Coordinates of C-alpha atoms in Angstrom, one line a residue:
M1 CA 102.4 47.6 74.7
T2 CA 104.7 50.8 73.0
V3 CA 106.9 50.1 71.1
T4 CA 110.2 51.7 71.7
L5 CA 112.6 52.9 69.0
D6 CA 115.8 54.8 69.9
L7 CA 117.3 57.0 66.4
D8 CA 120.3 56.3 67.4
A9 CA 120.2 52.5 68.4
A10 CA 119.0 52.7 63.9
A11 CA 122.8 52.6 62.8
T12 CA 124.3 49.1 64.6
D13 CA 120.0 47.3 64.9
P14 CA 119.1 45.9 61.5
H15 CA 115.7 45.5 64.1
V16 CA 115.4 48.8 64.8
R17 CA 116.4 49.8 61.0
R18 CA 114.2 47.8 59.8
T19 CA 111.4 48.8 61.4
L20 CA 111.3 52.4 61.0
A21 CA 111.7 51.6 57.4
D22 CA 108.6 50.0 57.4
I23 CA 106.8 53.4 59.8
S24 CA 108.3 55.6 57.2
L25 CA 106.5 53.2 54.1
S26 CA 103.6 53.1 56.2
V27 CA 103.5 57.3 56.0
A28 CA 104.2 57.3 52.3
K29 CA 101.5 55.3 52.3
G30 CA 98.9 57.0 54.1
K31 CA 96.2 59.2 53.2
K32 CA 94.9 60.7 55.6
I33 CA 97.4 61.7 58.4
V34 CA 96.6 63.5 61.5
V35 CA 99.6 65.3 63.0
V36 CA 99.6 67.0 66.2
T37 CA 102.3 69.1 67.4
G38 CA 103.6 70.9 71.0
A39 CA 106.5 72.9 71.1
G40 CA 109.0 70.2 71.1
I41 CA 109.1 70.9 67.4
S42 CA 110.5 74.9 67.2
C43 CA 113.4 74.1 69.4
S44 CA 115.4 73.7 67.0
C45 CA 114.3 76.9 66.3
G46 CA 115.5 78.8 69.2
I47 CA 112.4 78.8 70.7
P48 CA 112.1 77.2 74.0
D49 CA 110.0 74.0 75.4
F50 CA 107.9 75.1 78.5
R51 CA 108.5 71.9 80.8
S52 CA 111.9 71.6 80.0
S53 CA 115.2 72.3 82.7
D54 CA 116.1 75.0 80.1
G55 CA 112.5 75.9 78.9
L56 CA 110.3 78.5 79.9
Y57 CA 109.5 77.7 83.0
A58 CA 112.1 77.2 84.2
M59 CA 113.5 80.8 82.6
V60 CA 110.1 82.7 84.6
K61 CA 111.0 81.2 87.8
E62 CA 114.9 82.8 87.1
Q63 CA 113.9 85.6 86.0
Y64 CA 111.0 86.4 88.6
P65 CA 111.5 84.6 91.3
D66 CA 109.6 86.8 93.9
V67 CA 106.6 87.2 91.6
V68 CA 105.7 83.4 90.8
M69 CA 105.6 80.9 92.9
K70 CA 105.9 78.8 89.8
G71 CA 106.6 79.1 86.2
R72 CA 102.8 77.6 85.0
D73 CA 101.2 80.3 87.1
L74 CA 102.8 83.3 84.3
F75 CA 99.8 81.0 82.0
D76 CA 97.5 81.1 84.0
A77 CA 94.3 83.1 83.6
A78 CA 94.3 84.0 87.2
L79 CA 97.2 86.3 86.8
F80 CA 95.1 89.1 85.8
R81 CA 93.8 89.6 89.4
D82 CA 96.9 90.7 89.9
P83 CA 98.5 94.3 88.9
T84 CA 101.6 93.0 89.6
S85 CA 101.7 89.8 87.6
T86 CA 100.2 91.5 85.0
A87 CA 102.6 93.1 83.7
V88 CA 105.1 90.4 84.5
F89 CA 103.2 88.5 81.5
Y90 CA 103.5 91.4 79.0
T91 CA 107.1 91.9 79.6
F92 CA 107.6 88.5 79.4
I93 CA 104.9 87.3 76.0
S94 CA 107.0 91.2 74.5
Q95 CA 110.2 89.5 74.9
L96 CA 109.0 85.7 73.2
K97 CA 107.3 86.9 70.2
R98 CA 110.8 88.8 69.5
S99 CA 112.0 86.1 69.8
I100 CA 110.0 84.4 67.4
D101 CA 110.2 86.5 65.1
D102 CA 114.2 85.9 64.5
A103 CA 113.2 82.2 64.2
E104 CA 112.7 80.2 61.0
P105 CA 110.6 77.1 60.3
A106 CA 111.5 73.6 61.1
P107 CA 112.4 70.3 58.9
T108 CA 109.7 69.0 61.3
H109 CA 107.6 71.6 60.2
H110 CA 108.2 71.7 56.7
F111 CA 107.7 67.9 57.0
I112 CA 103.9 69.0 58.0
K113 CA 103.3 70.5 54.5
T114 CA 105.0 68.1 52.0
L115 CA 102.2 65.8 53.2
D116 CA 99.8 68.8 53.2
S117 CA 100.8 68.9 49.5
K118 CA 100.8 65.0 49.1
K119 CA 97.3 65.3 49.6
K120 CA 97.8 63.0 52.6
L121 CA 97.6 65.2 55.5
L122 CA 94.3 65.2 56.8
R123 CA 94.5 68.3 59.4
S124 CA 97.0 69.2 61.7
Y125 CA 96.5 70.4 65.5
T126 CA 99.1 72.2 67.3
Q127 CA 99.3 73.7 71.6
N128 CA 101.9 76.0 69.9
I129 CA 101.6 79.5 69.4
D130 CA 104.7 80.7 67.5
G131 CA 102.7 80.2 64.2
L132 CA 105.9 78.7 62.4
E133 CA 102.9 76.3 60.6
A134 CA 101.8 79.8 58.9
R135 CA 105.0 80.7 57.7
V136 CA 105.3 76.8 55.4
G137 CA 101.8 77.7 53.9
L138 CA 99.2 75.7 56.8
L139 CA 96.5 78.3 57.3
G140 CA 96.0 78.2 60.8
T141 CA 92.3 79.1 62.6
S142 CA 93.5 82.3 64.2
C143 CA 95.2 83.6 61.3
Q144 CA 93.1 86.5 59.2
E145 CA 92.9 84.6 55.6
A146 CA 90.5 82.0 57.4
K147 CA 87.9 84.3 59.0
S148 CA 84.2 84.1 58.0
N149 CA 83.0 86.8 56.2
S150 CA 79.4 85.6 56.0
K151 CA 76.7 85.9 59.1
G152 CA 76.3 82.4 60.3
K153 CA 77.8 80.5 63.5
T154 CA 80.7 79.7 62.1
K155 CA 83.7 82.3 63.0
I156 CA 86.1 80.8 60.5
R157 CA 86.3 79.2 57.5
T158 CA 86.3 74.9 58.9
K159 CA 87.3 73.5 55.5
D160 CA 90.3 76.0 54.4
V161 CA 91.6 75.8 58.0
R162 CA 94.7 72.9 57.5
N163 CA 96.4 73.7 61.3
V164 CA 94.5 74.4 64.0
Q165 CA 96.0 76.6 66.9
L166 CA 94.5 74.5 70.0
H167 CA 96.5 77.9 71.9
G168 CA 95.9 80.9 70.2
D169 CA 98.8 82.7 68.3
I170 CA 101.5 84.6 69.8
H171 CA 101.0 87.2 66.3
R172 CA 97.9 88.7 67.5
V173 CA 96.4 90.5 70.1
R174 CA 92.2 91.1 71.1
C175 CA 90.0 92.8 73.2
V176 CA 89.3 91.3 76.4
A177 CA 85.9 93.8 77.1
C178 CA 85.1 93.3 73.3
S179 CA 86.8 90.9 71.7
A180 CA 88.0 92.5 68.4
D181 CA 91.0 91.4 66.7
Y182 CA 94.1 92.7 66.0
P183 CA 98.1 91.9 64.5
C184 CA 100.5 93.0 67.0
S185 CA 102.6 95.7 66.3
E186 CA 105.4 97.4 66.4
E187 CA 103.6 100.1 68.8
H188 CA 102.0 96.7 70.9
L189 CA 105.1 95.3 72.4
I190 CA 106.5 98.7 73.2
L191 CA 103.3 98.9 75.3
F192 CA 104.0 95.5 76.7
E193 CA 107.6 96.0 77.2
R194 CA 107.1 98.4 80.1
G195 CA 103.9 95.8 81.3
K196 CA 101.3 98.1 80.0
A197 CA 98.6 97.3 77.9
P198 CA 97.5 99.4 75.0
E199 CA 93.9 100.2 74.3
C200 CA 90.8 98.5 72.2
P201 CA 90.4 101.2 69.2
E202 CA 87.3 99.9 68.2
C203 CA 86.2 100.6 72.4
L204 CA 87.2 103.6 72.0
S205 CA 85.9 104.9 68.8
R206 CA 82.0 103.9 69.8
S207 CA 82.8 105.9 73.3
E208 CA 84.1 108.5 71.6
A209 CA 80.6 108.6 69.5
R210 CA 78.1 108.3 72.8
I211 CA 79.9 111.5 74.1
A212 CA 79.4 113.1 71.2
R213 CA 76.1 112.7 70.7
S214 CA 75.1 113.2 74.5
A215 CA 75.3 109.6 75.5
R216 CA 76.9 108.0 78.8
A217 CA 80.4 106.8 77.9
I218 CA 81.2 102.9 77.9
R219 CA 83.8 101.7 79.0
V220 CA 87.2 101.3 77.2
G221 CA 89.5 97.6 77.3
S222 CA 92.9 96.8 77.1
L223 CA 94.4 94.7 74.4
R224 CA 95.9 91.1 75.4
P225 CA 97.5 88.7 73.4
S226 CA 95.4 86.4 71.8
I227 CA 96.7 83.6 73.5
V228 CA 94.7 80.8 75.3
L229 CA 95.6 80.3 79.3
Y230 CA 94.8 77.4 82.0
D231 CA 91.4 77.8 83.2
E232 CA 90.3 79.0 80.2
T233 CA 87.7 79.3 77.3
H234 CA 89.6 79.6 73.7
P235 CA 87.9 82.2 71.5
L236 CA 87.5 79.5 68.8
G237 CA 86.0 76.9 70.9
D238 CA 82.7 75.7 69.1
D239 CA 84.1 76.4 65.2
I240 CA 87.4 73.5 67.0
G241 CA 85.1 71.2 68.2
T242 CA 83.2 71.6 64.8
I243 CA 86.4 70.2 62.9
H244 CA 87.6 67.8 65.3
T245 CA 84.4 66.1 64.9
T246 CA 84.1 66.3 61.1
D247 CA 87.8 64.5 61.2
L248 CA 86.8 62.3 63.5
G249 CA 84.1 60.9 60.9
R250 CA 86.6 61.4 57.6
K251 CA 87.9 58.1 59.5
P252 CA 91.7 58.7 59.6
D253 CA 94.5 56.7 59.1
M254 CA 97.6 57.2 61.1
L255 CA 98.0 59.2 63.7
I256 CA 101.6 61.7 64.8
I257 CA 102.9 63.1 68.0
M258 CA 105.6 65.1 67.7
G259 CA 107.5 67.4 71.0
T260 CA 104.8 67.4 73.4
S261 CA 104.4 65.3 76.9
M262 CA 100.6 65.4 76.8
K263 CA 100.1 66.8 79.8
V264 CA 97.6 69.4 79.2
H265 CA 93.9 67.9 79.3
G266 CA 92.4 69.1 76.4
L267 CA 94.9 67.4 74.5
K268 CA 94.8 64.2 76.1
K269 CA 91.2 63.5 75.0
L270 CA 91.9 64.6 71.5
V271 CA 94.8 62.2 71.6
K272 CA 92.5 59.3 72.6
D273 CA 89.9 60.2 70.0
F274 CA 91.8 60.3 67.6
A275 CA 93.8 57.5 68.4
R276 CA 90.4 55.4 68.5
A277 CA 89.3 56.3 65.0
V278 CA 92.4 55.5 63.5
H279 CA 92.6 51.7 65.2
S280 CA 89.0 51.2 63.8
S281 CA 89.6 51.8 60.7
S282 CA 92.5 49.0 61.0
S283 CA 92.2 46.5 57.9
P284 CA 90.7 43.3 59.8
S285 CA 94.2 41.4 58.6
A286 CA 96.5 43.9 59.9
A287 CA 94.6 43.7 63.8
S288 CA 94.7 39.9 63.4
S289 CA 98.7 39.6 62.6
S290 CA 101.2 39.7 65.4
K291 CA 103.1 42.0 64.4
R292 CA 102.0 45.7 65.9
P293 CA 100.4 47.8 63.3
Y294 CA 101.5 51.1 62.3
K295 CA 99.1 53.6 63.4
V296 CA 99.7 56.0 66.6
I297 CA 103.3 57.1 66.7
F298 CA 105.2 59.0 69.1
V299 CA 108.3 61.5 68.5
N300 CA 109.5 62.7 71.8
K301 CA 113.2 62.7 74.3
T302 CA 110.9 61.7 76.6
A303 CA 108.6 58.7 76.6
P304 CA 105.0 58.3 77.5
S305 CA 103.8 57.5 81.1
S306 CA 102.4 54.3 81.3
E307 CA 98.3 55.4 80.5
W308 CA 100.0 55.3 77.1
A309 CA 100.4 52.1 76.7
D310 CA 97.6 50.9 74.8
I311 CA 96.8 53.6 72.8
I312 CA 100.8 54.9 71.4
D313 CA 101.1 51.8 69.0
Y314 CA 105.4 53.2 68.6
H315 CA 107.6 55.4 70.1
I316 CA 110.3 57.0 68.6
S317 CA 113.1 58.4 70.6
G318 CA 114.8 61.4 69.1
E319 CA 114.9 64.3 68.2
T320 CA 111.8 65.5 65.6
D321 CA 113.7 66.8 62.4
R322 CA 116.2 63.8 62.8
W323 CA 113.4 61.1 62.5
T324 CA 111.2 63.3 59.3
N325 CA 114.4 63.9 57.9
K326 CA 114.6 59.9 57.9
V327 CA 110.9 59.3 56.6
I328 CA 111.7 62.1 53.8
E329 CA 115.0 59.9 52.3
D330 CA 112.7 57.0 53.2
W331 CA 109.9 57.9 51.0
K332 CA 112.2 59.0 48.2
K333 CA 114.2 55.6 47.9
M334 CA 111.3 53.5 48.5
R335 CA 108.0 55.5 46.3
P336 CA 109.8 58.0 43.8
A337 CA 107.2 58.0 42.3
D338 CA 106.0 59.9 44.1
W339 CA 108.3 63.0 43.6
E340 CA 108.7 63.4 40.2
I341 CA 108.0 66.9 39.3
Q342 CA 105.4 67.6 35.7
Q343 CA 106.5 70.3 33.9
T344 CA 104.2 72.2 32.5
L345 CA 104.0 75.1 30.2
D346 CA 102.8 78.8 31.3
G347 CA 101.4 81.6 29.0
D348 CA 104.6 83.2 27.9
G349 CA 106.3 80.0 26.7
E350 CA 108.1 78.8 29.8
I351 CA 108.3 75.8 32.0
A352 CA 106.4 76.0 35.9
V353 CA 107.3 73.5 37.8
G354 CA 105.4 71.8 39.7
G355 CA 102.5 74.7 40.3
G356 CA 102.1 75.6 36.9
L357 CA 98.7 74.5 36.5
K358 CA 98.1 77.1 38.4
T359 CA 100.2 79.7 36.6
V360 CA 98.6 79.0 34.2
K361 CA 94.8 79.4 35.5
S362 CA 96.0 83.2 36.9
L363 CA 97.6 84.0 33.9
A364 CA 94.5 83.0 31.6
S365 CA 92.4 84.8 34.5
S366 CA 94.4 87.8 34.4
T367 CA 94.2 88.0 30.8
L368 CA 90.3 87.8 31.3
A369 CA 90.5 90.8 33.7
K370 CA 91.9 92.9 31.8
N371 CA 90.0 92.2 28.2
G372 CA 86.3 91.4 29.4
K373 CA 85.0 94.7 28.5
A374 CA 86.7 94.3 24.9
G375 CA 86.4 90.7 25.3
R376 CA 82.5 91.8 25.3
E377 CA 81.9 93.9 22.5
R378 CA 83.3 91.7 19.9
E379 CA 80.8 89.0 21.4
N380 CA 78.7 89.5 18.3
M381 CA 81.1 90.3 15.3
A382 CA 81.5 88.1 12.9
P383 CA 84.6 85.8 13.0
P384 CA 87.5 86.9 10.8
T385 CA 87.4 85.0 7.4
V386 CA 90.6 82.8 6.7
A387 CA 91.7 81.7 3.0
P388 CA 91.3 77.9 3.0
A389 CA 94.4 75.7 2.2
T390 CA 94.6 75.0 -0.8
K391 CA 97.0 72.4 -2.8
E392 CA 99.7 74.9 -3.7
S393 CA 100.5 75.6 -0.8
V394 CA 100.6 72.7 0.9
T395 CA 102.5 71.4 -2.1
K396 CA 105.0 74.1 -1.5
G397 CA 105.3 74.8 2.2
K398 CA 105.1 72.6 5.1
P399 CA 101.4 70.5 5.6
I400 CA 99.3 73.2 7.9
P401 CA 99.2 71.6 10.9
P402 CA 95.3 71.3 12.1
L403 CA 94.7 73.6 14.9
S404 CA 93.3 72.5 18.5
P405 CA 89.9 72.8 19.1
S406 CA 89.6 76.1 21.2
K407 CA 91.4 78.0 18.1
R408 CA 89.7 76.6 15.5
R409 CA 88.1 78.7 13.0
Q410 CA 83.9 79.2 13.8
K411 CA 81.5 79.8 10.9
S412 CA 78.4 81.7 11.6
S413 CA 76.4 79.1 10.5
H414 CA 75.5 75.8 12.6
Y415 CA 75.3 73.6 9.9
D416 CA 78.4 73.2 8.5
D417 CA 78.5 70.8 5.3
L418 CA 81.5 68.9 6.2
E419 CA 81.2 69.4 10.0
S420 CA 77.5 68.8 10.4
S421 CA 75.3 65.4 10.9
P422 CA 74.1 64.0 7.3
S423 CA 70.7 65.0 7.8
K424 CA 71.9 69.1 8.0
R425 CA 74.8 68.5 5.4
H426 CA 74.2 70.0 2.1
S427 CA 74.8 67.7 -0.8
T428 CA 77.3 69.4 -3.6
S429 CA 76.4 66.2 -5.3
R430 CA 74.9 66.6 -9.1
Q431 CA 71.6 65.1 -8.8
H432 CA 70.3 63.0 -11.9
H433 CA 66.9 62.4 -13.1
V434 CA 66.2 66.5 -12.6
M435 CA 64.7 68.8 -14.9
P436 CA 66.7 70.9 -16.1
S437 CA 65.7 75.0 -14.5
G438 CA 64.8 76.4 -18.0
E439 CA 61.9 73.0 -18.4
R440 CA 60.5 73.8 -14.9
K441 CA 57.1 75.7 -14.4
M442 CA 55.0 76.7 -11.1
L443 CA 51.9 74.6 -10.7
F444 CA 49.5 76.3 -12.2
A445 CA 51.2 78.8 -14.2
E446 CA 51.2 78.3 -17.7
T447 CA 48.6 76.0 -18.4
T448 CA 45.7 76.9 -15.7
N449 CA 45.7 80.8 -15.1
K450 CA 45.9 82.2 -18.9
Q451 CA 44.6 81.4 -22.0
P452 CA 45.8 79.2 -24.8
P453 CA 46.9 80.9 -27.6
L454 CA 43.7 80.2 -30.8
L455 CA 45.8 77.8 -33.5
L456 CA 44.5 77.5 -37.2
D457 CA 43.1 74.6 -38.6
S458 CA 46.2 73.7 -40.5
E459 CA 47.6 73.9 -37.3
K460 CA 45.9 71.5 -34.6
S461 CA 47.4 68.3 -33.9
K462 CA 45.2 65.1 -35.0
M463 CA 45.3 64.5 -31.7
D464 CA 43.4 67.8 -31.0
I465 CA 39.7 66.6 -30.3
S466 CA 37.0 69.6 -29.0
L467 CA 34.4 68.9 -27.3
C468 CA 32.3 69.6 -30.7
D469 CA 34.4 66.2 -32.5
L470 CA 32.8 64.0 -30.0
S471 CA 29.2 64.5 -31.3
M472 CA 28.8 62.0 -34.5
Q473 CA 26.5 62.8 -37.6
D474 CA 25.2 59.3 -38.0
V475 CA 23.8 58.7 -34.0
E476 CA 19.9 59.3 -33.9
L477 CA 18.7 60.4 -30.9
K478 CA 16.7 56.9 -29.8
Y479 CA 16.0 59.0 -26.2
P480 CA 15.6 62.7 -28.0
P481 CA 15.3 65.2 -25.0
K482 CA 11.9 65.6 -23.8
S483 CA 10.5 69.2 -23.6
N484 CA 7.8 70.9 -21.2
P485 CA 4.4 71.4 -22.8
K486 CA 3.7 73.6 -20.3
S487 CA 6.3 76.0 -21.4
S488 CA 5.4 79.5 -22.9
T489 CA 8.8 81.0 -23.3
G490 CA 10.6 80.7 -26.6
K491 CA 14.3 80.5 -24.8
H492 CA 15.6 76.2 -25.5
S493 CA 16.2 74.4 -22.3
E494 CA 19.7 73.6 -20.0
V495 CA 19.0 69.9 -21.2
G496 CA 19.9 70.7 -24.8
T497 CA 22.2 69.9 -27.5
S498 CA 24.4 72.6 -27.0
K499 CA 28.5 72.7 -27.7
M500 CA 29.7 72.7 -24.3
D501 CA 26.8 70.7 -23.1
I502 CA 29.0 66.6 -22.6
S503 CA 26.0 64.4 -22.0
L504 CA 25.9 60.6 -22.4
I505 CA 24.9 60.4 -25.9
D506 CA 27.9 61.8 -27.3
L507 CA 30.0 59.9 -26.4
S508 CA 28.3 56.9 -27.5
M509 CA 29.3 55.3 -30.9
A510 CA 27.7 54.8 -33.8
E511 CA 26.9 51.2 -33.6
G512 CA 27.1 51.1 -30.1
E513 CA 23.5 51.2 -28.6
I514 CA 22.6 54.2 -25.9
I515 CA 21.9 53.3 -22.3
P516 CA 19.9 55.5 -20.9
A517 CA 21.4 57.4 -17.4
K518 CA 18.7 57.6 -14.6
R519 CA 18.1 61.3 -13.3
L520 CA 16.9 62.9 -11.3
P521 CA 13.3 64.3 -11.5
V522 CA 13.3 67.9 -12.3
K523 CA 10.1 69.7 -12.1
P524 CA 9.8 72.3 -15.3
T525 CA 9.4 75.0 -14.9
R526 CA 8.0 78.3 -17.6
K527 CA 11.5 80.1 -17.9
D528 CA 12.9 75.9 -18.7
S529 CA 10.0 75.1 -21.2
K530 CA 10.3 78.4 -23.1
K531 CA 14.8 78.3 -23.1
S532 CA 13.7 74.8 -24.7
Q533 CA 11.3 76.1 -27.5
D534 CA 14.3 78.5 -28.9
S535 CA 17.3 75.7 -28.6
Q536 CA 14.7 73.2 -30.6
R537 CA 14.3 76.0 -33.7
R538 CA 17.5 77.2 -33.8
S539 CA 18.9 73.8 -33.7
A540 CA 16.8 73.0 -37.0
T541 CA 18.1 75.9 -38.8
K542 CA 21.6 75.0 -38.3
R543 CA 24.9 74.4 -39.7
P544 CA 26.0 70.4 -39.7
V545 CA 28.8 70.2 -38.4
R546 CA 31.7 68.6 -39.9
Q547 CA 33.2 65.8 -39.2
R548 CA 37.1 65.0 -39.2
S549 CA 39.1 61.6 -39.5
L550 CA 40.9 60.1 -37.0
T551 CA 43.7 59.3 -39.4
Q552 CA 44.4 62.1 -42.1
P553 CA 42.8 65.2 -42.5
Q554 CA 40.4 65.1 -45.1
E555 CA 38.3 68.5 -46.5
L556 CA 35.0 68.9 -44.4
E557 CA 32.0 67.9 -46.5
G558 CA 28.3 69.9 -46.4
H559 CA 25.3 68.4 -45.4

């Protein structure tokens, strides 16, 4: 059962006052609020509604008593069948358009915009054709900014639309033939006042182009106000249906209906769908409580019919502007944190309130747009060198505060000594146990690849033992090398006792016993036998080797 609350009784009845405060708190706590409005929210702006005693229907019947039977007939699509009713329609619309141009948005329009700015408005649906929601900043379906430039199925950008205009917009005209859409200008209003319809520029240009190439001319359509009449389909009906389905899936938590009698069949279906979605999304604790939830609120001077008894929770009888002002007042008292304004410094150092972040972004984007080319030219240039701060400069003046990360000097190398990782950091500490640089030599630089200098006998070190000194005089060969008897040459064999020939015999000592090494049998040749004979002959006439003591130098003795 719908509960009715009178705004005038709030001053004397504490129960009504407390209930209205609870409804205001529910609005403040809401996160996905759907707002449905009618012509009643624009009455305070000087724009008449339709069905009241001083509304549009009564005014039309009084002004044209012999032309139309009822005021509703003036907004029926069948009026275009009669030239007289069509002329009356154009004259009436021109007068309504001029009165709307002089009107200003009401507090209810600003209330809807406040819900949107506080991120609480899911979507706004309106029956009004005055377009006052667009003046407060709500993008409508009929706005040129909402038109889609893509080749997809949608004609508008449904995600950006904040206000769905169910009955069109009086500020635009469209062609009855090609559906071309144009803003309603002063020239159009002058023709409408005379009861005439202007020609469509798009159809006219196409027809003239066909005539120029000797083709048959096409029909030139006329322009009419871009509003939806009774028994007429909406040009954006598919897009509005998509928006409606999307909003139902997002599970709204509150529905506010203001300034409409809900007599139109399409609007009745829309309200019932949203009311069902709102009640289904309520918490179990709220549903089980005896107190009726503050979910579906209807604000209007006239009470709803009995068919809305189980759908509307509360009916607030009164003007919409009074109720919206009370909600804003209670909201500020109960939740003051929602109205705190964060101040932000813009690019010029001035304080920007509210939209400071957007101001900074716009300034940054404009700066990049102006200096984009210069920035690309300086992209690969080395960063300017900045002298590091010394202790004297810090002690004499004030200490230099650290810069922000975006303004710090970027070095050309990624591997900084202080900011890089420990594995890539260049250590500046002195290393210990390292050979001095003057004494370092490259591998195989001065020992292997160069010949050693010749030294005299007196300069030789005590431990300088040559291969010749390893042979002892008193050593008798126990196993002398065998010569090849078949050799007929006079050369000595390679097995002889050459100075550079190091064998196991030369490494033996006088007191030791020589152990012969096992060698593979080698088949001697004639050349080898000749070398062996020459070697034996030279060794017989060779001068004996002098022997040096390992402890102290002595004179060489000959044998």
